[in-house]
PDB file of C-alpha atoms and ligand atoms in Angstrom:
ATOM      1  CA  MET A 114       0.000   0.000   0.000  1.00  0.00           C
ATOM      2  CA  ASN A 115       1.305   3.468  -0.903  1.00  0.00           C
ATOM      3  CA  ILE A 116       0.573   6.507   1.224  1.00  0.00           C
ATOM      4  CA  ILE A 117       0.990  10.201   0.555  1.00  0.00           C
ATOM      5  CA  LEU A 118       1.483  12.334   3.648  1.00  0.00           C
ATOM      6  CA  CYS A 119       0.451  15.954   3.137  1.00  0.00           C
ATOM      7  CA  GLY A 120       0.555  18.929   5.432  1.00  0.00           C
ATOM      8  CA  PRO A 121       2.458  22.161   5.806  1.00  0.00           C
ATOM      9  CA  GLN A 122       6.039  22.022   7.022  1.00  0.00           C
ATOM     10  CA  GLY A 123       6.163  21.399  10.737  1.00  0.00           C
ATOM     11  CA  SER A 124       2.839  19.571  10.811  1.00  0.00           C
ATOM     12  CA  GLY A 125       4.502  16.415  12.163  1.00  0.00           C
ATOM     13  CA  LYS A 126       4.655  14.375   8.942  1.00  0.00           C
ATOM     14  CA  GLY A 127       8.157  13.066   9.683  1.00  0.00           C
ATOM     15  CA  THR A 128       7.228  11.943  13.177  1.00  0.00           C
ATOM     16  CA  GLN A 129       4.081  10.166  11.988  1.00  0.00           C
ATOM     17  CA  ALA A 130       5.850   8.601   9.006  1.00  0.00           C
ATOM     18  CA  ARG A 131       8.552   7.111  11.217  1.00  0.00           C
ATOM     19  CA  LEU A 132       5.971   5.679  13.634  1.00  0.00           C
ATOM     20  CA  LEU A 133       4.092   4.117  10.695  1.00  0.00           C
ATOM     21  CA  CYS A 134       7.286   2.658   9.244  1.00  0.00           C
ATOM     22  CA  ASP A 135       8.119   1.067  12.605  1.00  0.00           C
ATOM     23  CA  LYS A 136       4.645  -0.426  12.861  1.00  0.00           C
ATOM     24  CA  PHE A 137       3.983  -1.558   9.291  1.00  0.00           C
ATOM     25  CA  GLY A 138       7.451  -1.764   7.709  1.00  0.00           C
ATOM     26  CA  PHE A 139       6.795   0.919   5.086  1.00  0.00           C
ATOM     27  CA  PHE A 140       9.680   2.712   3.384  1.00  0.00           C
ATOM     28  CA  TYR A 141       9.820   6.414   4.178  1.00  0.00           C
ATOM     29  CA  PHE A 142      10.641   8.654   1.216  1.00  0.00           C
ATOM     30  CA  GLU A 143      11.157  12.225   2.356  1.00  0.00           C
ATOM     31  CA  SER A 144      11.732  14.423  -0.674  1.00  0.00           C
ATOM     32  CA  GLY A 145      13.309  17.345   1.233  1.00  0.00           C
ATOM     33  CA  ALA A 146      15.903  15.102   2.931  1.00  0.00           C
ATOM     34  CA  TYR A 147      16.620  13.292  -0.328  1.00  0.00           C
ATOM     35  CA  LEU A 148      17.082  16.590  -2.196  1.00  0.00           C
ATOM     36  CA  ARG A 149      19.368  17.918   0.521  1.00  0.00           C
ATOM     37  CA  ARG A 150      21.711  14.981  -0.184  1.00  0.00           C
ATOM     38  CA  ILE A 151      21.560  15.748  -3.913  1.00  0.00           C
ATOM     39  CA  ALA A 152      22.169  19.458  -3.167  1.00  0.00           C
ATOM     40  CA  ASN A 153      25.552  18.603  -1.613  1.00  0.00           C
ATOM     41  CA  GLU A 154      26.788  17.851  -5.118  1.00  0.00           C
ATOM     42  CA  HIS A 155      24.492  20.165  -7.091  1.00  0.00           C
ATOM     43  CA  PRO A 156      24.804  23.821  -6.060  1.00  0.00           C
ATOM     44  CA  GLU A 157      21.928  24.786  -8.383  1.00  0.00           C
ATOM     45  CA  VAL A 158      19.584  22.511  -6.372  1.00  0.00           C
ATOM     46  CA  LYS A 159      20.904  23.984  -3.110  1.00  0.00           C
ATOM     47  CA  ALA A 160      20.233  27.529  -4.369  1.00  0.00           C
ATOM     48  CA  ILE A 161      16.604  26.659  -5.197  1.00  0.00           C
ATOM     49  CA  MET A 162      16.070  25.021  -1.819  1.00  0.00           C
ATOM     50  CA  ASP A 163      17.653  27.882   0.136  1.00  0.00           C
ATOM     51  CA  SER A 164      15.351  30.333  -1.584  1.00  0.00           C
ATOM     52  CA  GLY A 165      12.273  28.342  -0.533  1.00  0.00           C
ATOM     53  CA  LYS A 166      11.207  27.711  -4.148  1.00  0.00           C
ATOM     54  CA  LEU A 167      10.354  24.304  -5.598  1.00  0.00           C
ATOM     55  CA  VAL A 168      12.761  22.225  -7.668  1.00  0.00           C
ATOM     56  CA  PRO A 169      11.240  22.118 -11.206  1.00  0.00           C
ATOM     57  CA  ASP A 170       8.844  19.202 -11.726  1.00  0.00           C
ATOM     58  CA  LYS A 171      10.863  17.564 -14.495  1.00  0.00           C
ATOM     59  CA  GLU A 172      14.049  17.385 -12.432  1.00  0.00           C
ATOM     60  CA  MET A 173      12.174  16.409  -9.290  1.00  0.00           C
ATOM     61  CA  THR A 174      10.371  13.504 -10.930  1.00  0.00           C
ATOM     62  CA  SER A 175      13.542  12.205 -12.534  1.00  0.00           C
ATOM     63  CA  TYR A 176      15.427  12.344  -9.202  1.00  0.00           C
ATOM     64  CA  LEU A 177      12.554  10.462  -7.573  1.00  0.00           C
ATOM     65  CA  THR A 178      12.154   7.716 -10.156  1.00  0.00           C
ATOM     66  CA  ALA A 179      15.933   7.192 -10.405  1.00  0.00           C
ATOM     67  CA  PHE A 180      15.962   6.546  -6.676  1.00  0.00           C
ATOM     68  CA  LEU A 181      12.880   4.287  -6.593  1.00  0.00           C
ATOM     69  CA  ASP A 182      14.087   2.279  -9.603  1.00  0.00           C
ATOM     70  CA  ARG A 183      17.526   1.840  -8.054  1.00  0.00           C
ATOM     71  CA  GLU A 184      15.948   0.497  -4.849  1.00  0.00           C
ATOM     72  CA  TYR A 185      13.140  -1.487  -6.597  1.00  0.00           C
ATOM     73  CA  LEU A 186      10.691   0.460  -4.453  1.00  0.00           C
ATOM     74  CA  TYR A 187       7.220   0.519  -5.929  1.00  0.00           C
ATOM     75  CA  ASP A 188       4.949  -0.459  -3.075  1.00  0.00           C
ATOM     76  CA  ASP A 189       4.659   0.146   0.673  1.00  0.00           C
ATOM     77  CA  VAL A 190       6.132   3.609   0.397  1.00  0.00           C
ATOM     78  CA  ILE A 191       5.165   6.646   2.441  1.00  0.00           C
ATOM     79  CA  PHE A 192       5.721   9.737   0.315  1.00  0.00           C
ATOM     80  CA  ASP A 193       6.406  12.880   2.327  1.00  0.00           C
ATOM     81  CA  GLY A 194       6.926  16.116   0.419  1.00  0.00           C
ATOM     82  CA  PHE A 195       6.167  14.492  -2.929  1.00  0.00           C
ATOM     83  CA  PRO A 196       4.034  15.123  -4.903  1.00  0.00           C
ATOM     84  CA  ARG A 197       3.892  18.872  -4.272  1.00  0.00           C
ATOM     85  CA  THR A 198       2.188  19.879  -7.533  1.00  0.00           C
ATOM     86  CA  LEU A 199      -0.551  18.555  -9.773  1.00  0.00           C
ATOM     87  CA  GLU A 200       2.033  17.766 -12.441  1.00  0.00           C
ATOM     88  CA  GLN A 201       4.084  15.694  -9.991  1.00  0.00           C
ATOM     89  CA  TYR A 202       0.961  13.892  -8.846  1.00  0.00           C
ATOM     90  CA  ASN A 203      -0.150  13.001 -12.360  1.00  0.00           C
ATOM     91  CA  PHE A 204       3.344  11.812 -13.152  1.00  0.00           C
ATOM     92  CA  LEU A 205       3.479   9.602 -10.044  1.00  0.00           C
ATOM     93  CA  LYS A 206      -0.005   8.220 -10.651  1.00  0.00           C
ATOM     94  CA  ASN A 207       0.873   7.125 -14.194  1.00  0.00           C
ATOM     95  CA  TRP A 208       4.267   5.841 -13.190  1.00  0.00           C
ATOM     96  CA  LEU A 209       2.776   3.680 -10.410  1.00  0.00           C
ATOM     97  CA  THR A 210       0.003   2.452 -12.726  1.00  0.00           C
ATOM     98  CA  ASP A 211       2.730   1.103 -15.025  1.00  0.00           C
ATOM     99  CA  LYS A 212       4.054  -0.873 -12.038  1.00  0.00           C
ATOM    100  CA  ASN A 213       0.538  -2.193 -11.266  1.00  0.00           C
ATOM    101  CA  VAL A 214       0.301  -0.333  -7.973  1.00  0.00           C
ATOM    102  CA  LYS A 215      -1.430   2.868  -6.879  1.00  0.00           C
ATOM    103  CA  ILE A 216      -1.715   5.470  -4.171  1.00  0.00           C
ATOM    104  CA  ASP A 217      -4.091   3.958  -1.655  1.00  0.00           C
ATOM    105  CA  LEU A 218      -4.294   6.665   0.951  1.00  0.00           C
ATOM    106  CA  CYS A 219      -3.547  10.338   1.429  1.00  0.00           C
ATOM    107  CA  ILE A 220      -3.265  11.658   4.958  1.00  0.00           C
ATOM    108  CA  VAL A 221      -3.465  15.417   5.392  1.00  0.00           C
ATOM    109  CA  LEU A 222      -2.102  16.784   8.665  1.00  0.00           C
ATOM    110  CA  GLU A 223      -3.644  20.208   9.204  1.00  0.00           C
ATOM    111  CA  ILE A 224      -2.132  22.942  11.386  1.00  0.00           C
ATOM    112  CA  PRO A 225      -2.703  26.720  11.345  1.00  0.00           C
ATOM    113  CA  LYS A 226      -0.125  29.056   9.776  1.00  0.00           C
ATOM    114  CA  ASP A 227       1.065  30.620  13.062  1.00  0.00           C
ATOM    115  CA  GLU A 228       1.742  27.147  14.459  1.00  0.00           C
ATOM    116  CA  THR A 229       3.856  26.241  11.397  1.00  0.00           C
ATOM    117  CA  ILE A 230       5.905  29.410  11.827  1.00  0.00           C
ATOM    118  CA  LYS A 231       6.357  28.758  15.547  1.00  0.00           C
ATOM    119  CA  ARG A 232       7.452  25.147  15.024  1.00  0.00           C
ATOM    120  CA  LEU A 233       9.793  25.803  12.078  1.00  0.00           C
ATOM    121  CA  SER A 234      11.457  28.848  13.628  1.00  0.00           C
ATOM    122  CA  ALA A 235      12.508  26.619  16.535  1.00  0.00           C
ATOM    123  CA  ARG A 236      14.098  24.000  14.264  1.00  0.00           C
ATOM    124  CA  ARG A 237      17.907  23.645  14.466  1.00  0.00           C
ATOM    125  CA  GLN A 238      20.418  21.364  12.790  1.00  0.00           C
ATOM    126  CA  ASP A 239      23.647  19.895  14.175  1.00  0.00           C
ATOM    127  CA  PRO A 240      26.188  20.729  11.438  1.00  0.00           C
ATOM    128  CA  LYS A 241      28.366  17.757  12.454  1.00  0.00           C
ATOM    129  CA  THR A 242      25.745  15.007  12.283  1.00  0.00           C
ATOM    130  CA  GLY A 243      23.053  16.655  10.159  1.00  0.00           C
ATOM    131  CA  LYS A 244      20.475  15.724  12.838  1.00  0.00           C
ATOM    132  CA  ILE A 245      17.476  17.993  13.176  1.00  0.00           C
ATOM    133  CA  TYR A 246      16.231  19.110  16.613  1.00  0.00           C
ATOM    134  CA  ASN A 247      13.541  21.461  17.824  1.00  0.00           C
ATOM    135  CA  LEU A 248      14.207  23.961  20.607  1.00  0.00           C
ATOM    136  CA  ILE A 249      10.603  23.596  21.810  1.00  0.00           C
ATOM    137  CA  THR A 250       9.627  19.985  21.198  1.00  0.00           C
ATOM    138  CA  ASP A 251      12.763  17.945  20.531  1.00  0.00           C
ATOM    139  CA  LEU A 252      15.876  19.173  22.374  1.00  0.00           C
ATOM    140  CA  PRO A 253      19.222  17.525  21.551  1.00  0.00           C
ATOM    141  CA  PRO A 254      20.934  15.192  24.057  1.00  0.00           C
ATOM    142  CA  ALA A 255      23.067  16.797  26.783  1.00  0.00           C
ATOM    143  CA  ASP A 256      26.369  16.186  24.944  1.00  0.00           C
ATOM    144  CA  VAL A 257      25.308  18.429  22.042  1.00  0.00           C
ATOM    145  CA  ASP A 258      26.236  22.100  22.509  1.00  0.00           C
ATOM    146  CA  LEU A 259      23.111  24.200  21.852  1.00  0.00           C
ATOM    147  CA  ASN A 260      25.307  27.073  20.611  1.00  0.00           C
ATOM    148  CA  SER A 261      26.782  24.874  17.887  1.00  0.00           C
ATOM    149  CA  LEU A 262      23.366  24.245  16.309  1.00  0.00           C
ATOM    150  CA  ILE A 263      22.496  26.170  13.170  1.00  0.00           C
ATOM    151  CA  GLN A 264      19.248  27.360  11.625  1.00  0.00           C
ATOM    152  CA  ARG A 265      18.804  26.160   8.051  1.00  0.00           C
ATOM    153  CA  ASP A 266      18.345  28.944   5.514  1.00  0.00           C
ATOM    154  CA  ASP A 267      14.971  27.505   4.535  1.00  0.00           C
ATOM    155  CA  ASP A 268      13.783  27.665   8.174  1.00  0.00           C
ATOM    156  CA  LYS A 269      14.272  31.433   8.328  1.00  0.00           C
ATOM    157  CA  PRO A 270      11.066  33.555   8.411  1.00  0.00           C
ATOM    158  CA  GLU A 271      11.174  34.809   4.773  1.00  0.00           C
ATOM    159  CA  SER A 272      11.633  31.277   3.444  1.00  0.00           C
ATOM    160  CA  ILE A 273       8.953  29.850   5.728  1.00  0.00           C
ATOM    161  CA  GLU A 274       6.454  32.429   4.421  1.00  0.00           C
ATOM    162  CA  LYS A 275       7.328  31.574   0.827  1.00  0.00           C
ATOM    163  CA  ARG A 276       7.035  27.832   1.451  1.00  0.00           C
ATOM    164  CA  LEU A 277       3.657  28.283   3.135  1.00  0.00           C
ATOM    165  CA  GLN A 278       2.349  30.348   0.233  1.00  0.00           C
ATOM    166  CA  LEU A 279       3.528  27.665  -2.174  1.00  0.00           C
ATOM    167  CA  TYR A 280       1.955  24.973  -0.033  1.00  0.00           C
ATOM    168  CA  SER A 281      -1.446  26.665  -0.020  1.00  0.00           C
ATOM    169  CA  ALA A 282      -1.361  27.540  -3.709  1.00  0.00           C
ATOM    170  CA  LYS A 283      -0.221  24.200  -5.070  1.00  0.00           C
ATOM    171  CA  THR A 284      -1.156  21.572  -2.520  1.00  0.00           C
ATOM    172  CA  ALA A 285      -4.786  22.581  -2.065  1.00  0.00           C
ATOM    173  CA  VAL A 286      -5.422  21.850  -5.757  1.00  0.00           C
ATOM    174  CA  LEU A 287      -3.465  18.648  -5.482  1.00  0.00           C
ATOM    175  CA  ILE A 288      -5.536  17.374  -2.552  1.00  0.00           C
ATOM    176  CA  GLU A 289      -8.753  18.074  -4.481  1.00  0.00           C
ATOM    177  CA  GLU A 290      -7.401  15.922  -7.306  1.00  0.00           C
ATOM    178  CA  LEU A 291      -6.297  13.163  -4.934  1.00  0.00           C
ATOM    179  CA  GLU A 292      -9.821  13.028  -3.546  1.00  0.00           C
ATOM    180  CA  LYS A 293     -11.003  11.848  -6.978  1.00  0.00           C
ATOM    181  CA  ASP A 294      -8.616   8.870  -7.013  1.00  0.00           C
ATOM    182  CA  SER A 295      -7.810   7.791  -3.439  1.00  0.00           C
ATOM    183  CA  LYS A 296      -9.063   7.857   0.103  1.00  0.00           C
ATOM    184  CA  VAL A 297      -8.129  11.224   1.625  1.00  0.00           C
ATOM    185  CA  VAL A 298      -8.245  11.683   5.395  1.00  0.00           C
ATOM    186  CA  ARG A 299      -7.753  15.053   7.096  1.00  0.00           C
ATOM    187  CA  ILE A 300      -6.377  14.975  10.623  1.00  0.00           C
ATOM    188  CA  ASP A 301      -6.007  17.772  13.166  1.00  0.00           C
ATOM    189  CA  GLY A 302      -2.212  18.135  13.487  1.00  0.00           C
ATOM    190  CA  LEU A 303      -2.548  19.935  16.817  1.00  0.00           C
ATOM    191  CA  LYS A 304      -3.593  16.689  18.543  1.00  0.00           C
ATOM    192  CA  SER A 305      -0.947  14.702  20.436  1.00  0.00           C
ATOM    193  CA  ILE A 306       1.558  12.566  18.508  1.00  0.00           C
ATOM    194  CA  ASN A 307       0.064   9.397  20.010  1.00  0.00           C
ATOM    195  CA  ASP A 308      -3.533  10.337  19.213  1.00  0.00           C
ATOM    196  CA  ILE A 309      -2.661  11.151  15.619  1.00  0.00           C
ATOM    197  CA  HIS A 310      -0.706   7.920  15.273  1.00  0.00           C
ATOM    198  CA  ALA A 311      -3.600   5.873  16.682  1.00  0.00           C
ATOM    199  CA  GLU A 312      -6.007   7.538  14.253  1.00  0.00           C
ATOM    200  CA  ILE A 313      -3.776   6.778  11.266  1.00  0.00           C
ATOM    201  CA  VAL A 314      -3.180   3.174  12.381  1.00  0.00           C
ATOM    202  CA  THR A 315      -6.930   2.561  12.492  1.00  0.00           C
ATOM    203  CA  ILE A 316      -7.307   3.877   8.939  1.00  0.00           C
ATOM    204  CA  VAL A 317      -4.334   1.904   7.575  1.00  0.00           C
ATOM    205  CA  GLU A 318      -5.504  -1.310   9.241  1.00  0.00           C
ATOM    206  CA  SER A 319      -8.995  -0.901   7.811  1.00  0.00           C
ATOM    207  CA  LEU A 320      -7.512  -0.549   4.313  1.00  0.00           C
ATOM    208  CA  LEU A 321      -5.186  -3.521   4.754  1.00  0.00           C
ATOM    209  CA  LYS A 322      -8.086  -5.847   5.626  1.00  0.00           C
TER     210      LYS A 322
HETATM  211  P1  AMP B  40      10.878  20.084   2.767  1.00  0.00           P
HETATM  212  O1  AMP B  40      11.935  19.609   3.716  1.00  0.00           O
HETATM  213  O2  AMP B  40       9.894  19.040   2.392  1.00  0.00           O
HETATM  214  O3  AMP B  40      10.242  21.355   3.185  1.00  0.00           O
HETATM  215  O4  AMP B  40      11.658  20.413   1.401  1.00  0.00           O
HETATM  216  C1  AMP B  40      12.727  21.332   1.393  1.00  0.00           C
HETATM  217  C2  AMP B  40      12.863  21.936   0.015  1.00  0.00           C
HETATM  218  O5  AMP B  40      13.147  20.897  -0.941  1.00  0.00           O
HETATM  219  C3  AMP B  40      11.622  22.624  -0.541  1.00  0.00           C
HETATM  220  O6  AMP B  40      11.490  23.952  -0.073  1.00  0.00           O
HETATM  221  C4  AMP B  40      11.887  22.560  -2.034  1.00  0.00           C
HETATM  222  O7  AMP B  40      12.862  23.515  -2.425  1.00  0.00           O
HETATM  223  C5  AMP B  40      12.525  21.184  -2.180  1.00  0.00           C
HETATM  224  N1  AMP B  40      11.501  20.133  -2.436  1.00  0.00           N
HETATM  225  C6  AMP B  40      11.126  19.129  -1.587  1.00  0.00           C
HETATM  226  N2  AMP B  40      10.193  18.342  -2.156  1.00  0.00           N
HETATM  227  C7  AMP B  40       9.965  18.851  -3.388  1.00  0.00           C
HETATM  228  C8  AMP B  40       9.105  18.503  -4.455  1.00  0.00           C
HETATM  229  N3  AMP B  40       8.249  17.456  -4.362  1.00  0.00           N
HETATM  230  N4  AMP B  40       9.150  19.257  -5.581  1.00  0.00           N
HETATM  231  C9  AMP B  40       9.984  20.305  -5.692  1.00  0.00           C
HETATM  232  N5  AMP B  40      10.813  20.709  -4.714  1.00  0.00           N
HETATM  233  C10 AMP B  40      10.822  20.003  -3.566  1.00  0.00           C
END
């Protein structure tokens, strides 16, 4: 079963995806993390990401399919951050159809704009390990010096605003389209991590039956 996780940045997609992978053995594809690895060798990708804009659809879809083909990953994938546009969605839908699989479920984690800004502004990265922490919800262990943590360029207020605008403009249309093809479930992202997880597990189990 393939799942698309939607929701603005900071809505808890990563946390929920990891819990679902632990429980059901899904593979977690996080487009932002994957692109950040590509950006290490492609400064033009890094520049796009730092500005808060989207990587063009054509490049994005070819990066994605190259990775999935290399890993023979066509089913039991949780997609986080992809698709972000209608074009990416249509591409993925056709590509999966060719592999005789589909998107079975789309989970939308909803949080208000001020909550996204609050959560993302508190995000910090350890430059040595690349690990992401949150000064409010996910502090690093005691041996990590708080002063050594950095704020990613795309977590700065101007970039957050731009990403949120993009999210509303592009993803709203995308979700409408997904509703025509798959089960779409909207969940209040302000609920506790455990409550959200329990809600998603119930839905996934009902679809697996
Ligand atoms: P994220 O961590 O999901 O917020 O992604 C970080 C950045 O990676 C975004 O601001 C975009 O520049 C880029 N990115 C991630 N996913 C996509 C996608 N599906 N299409 C285009 N660009 C993307």
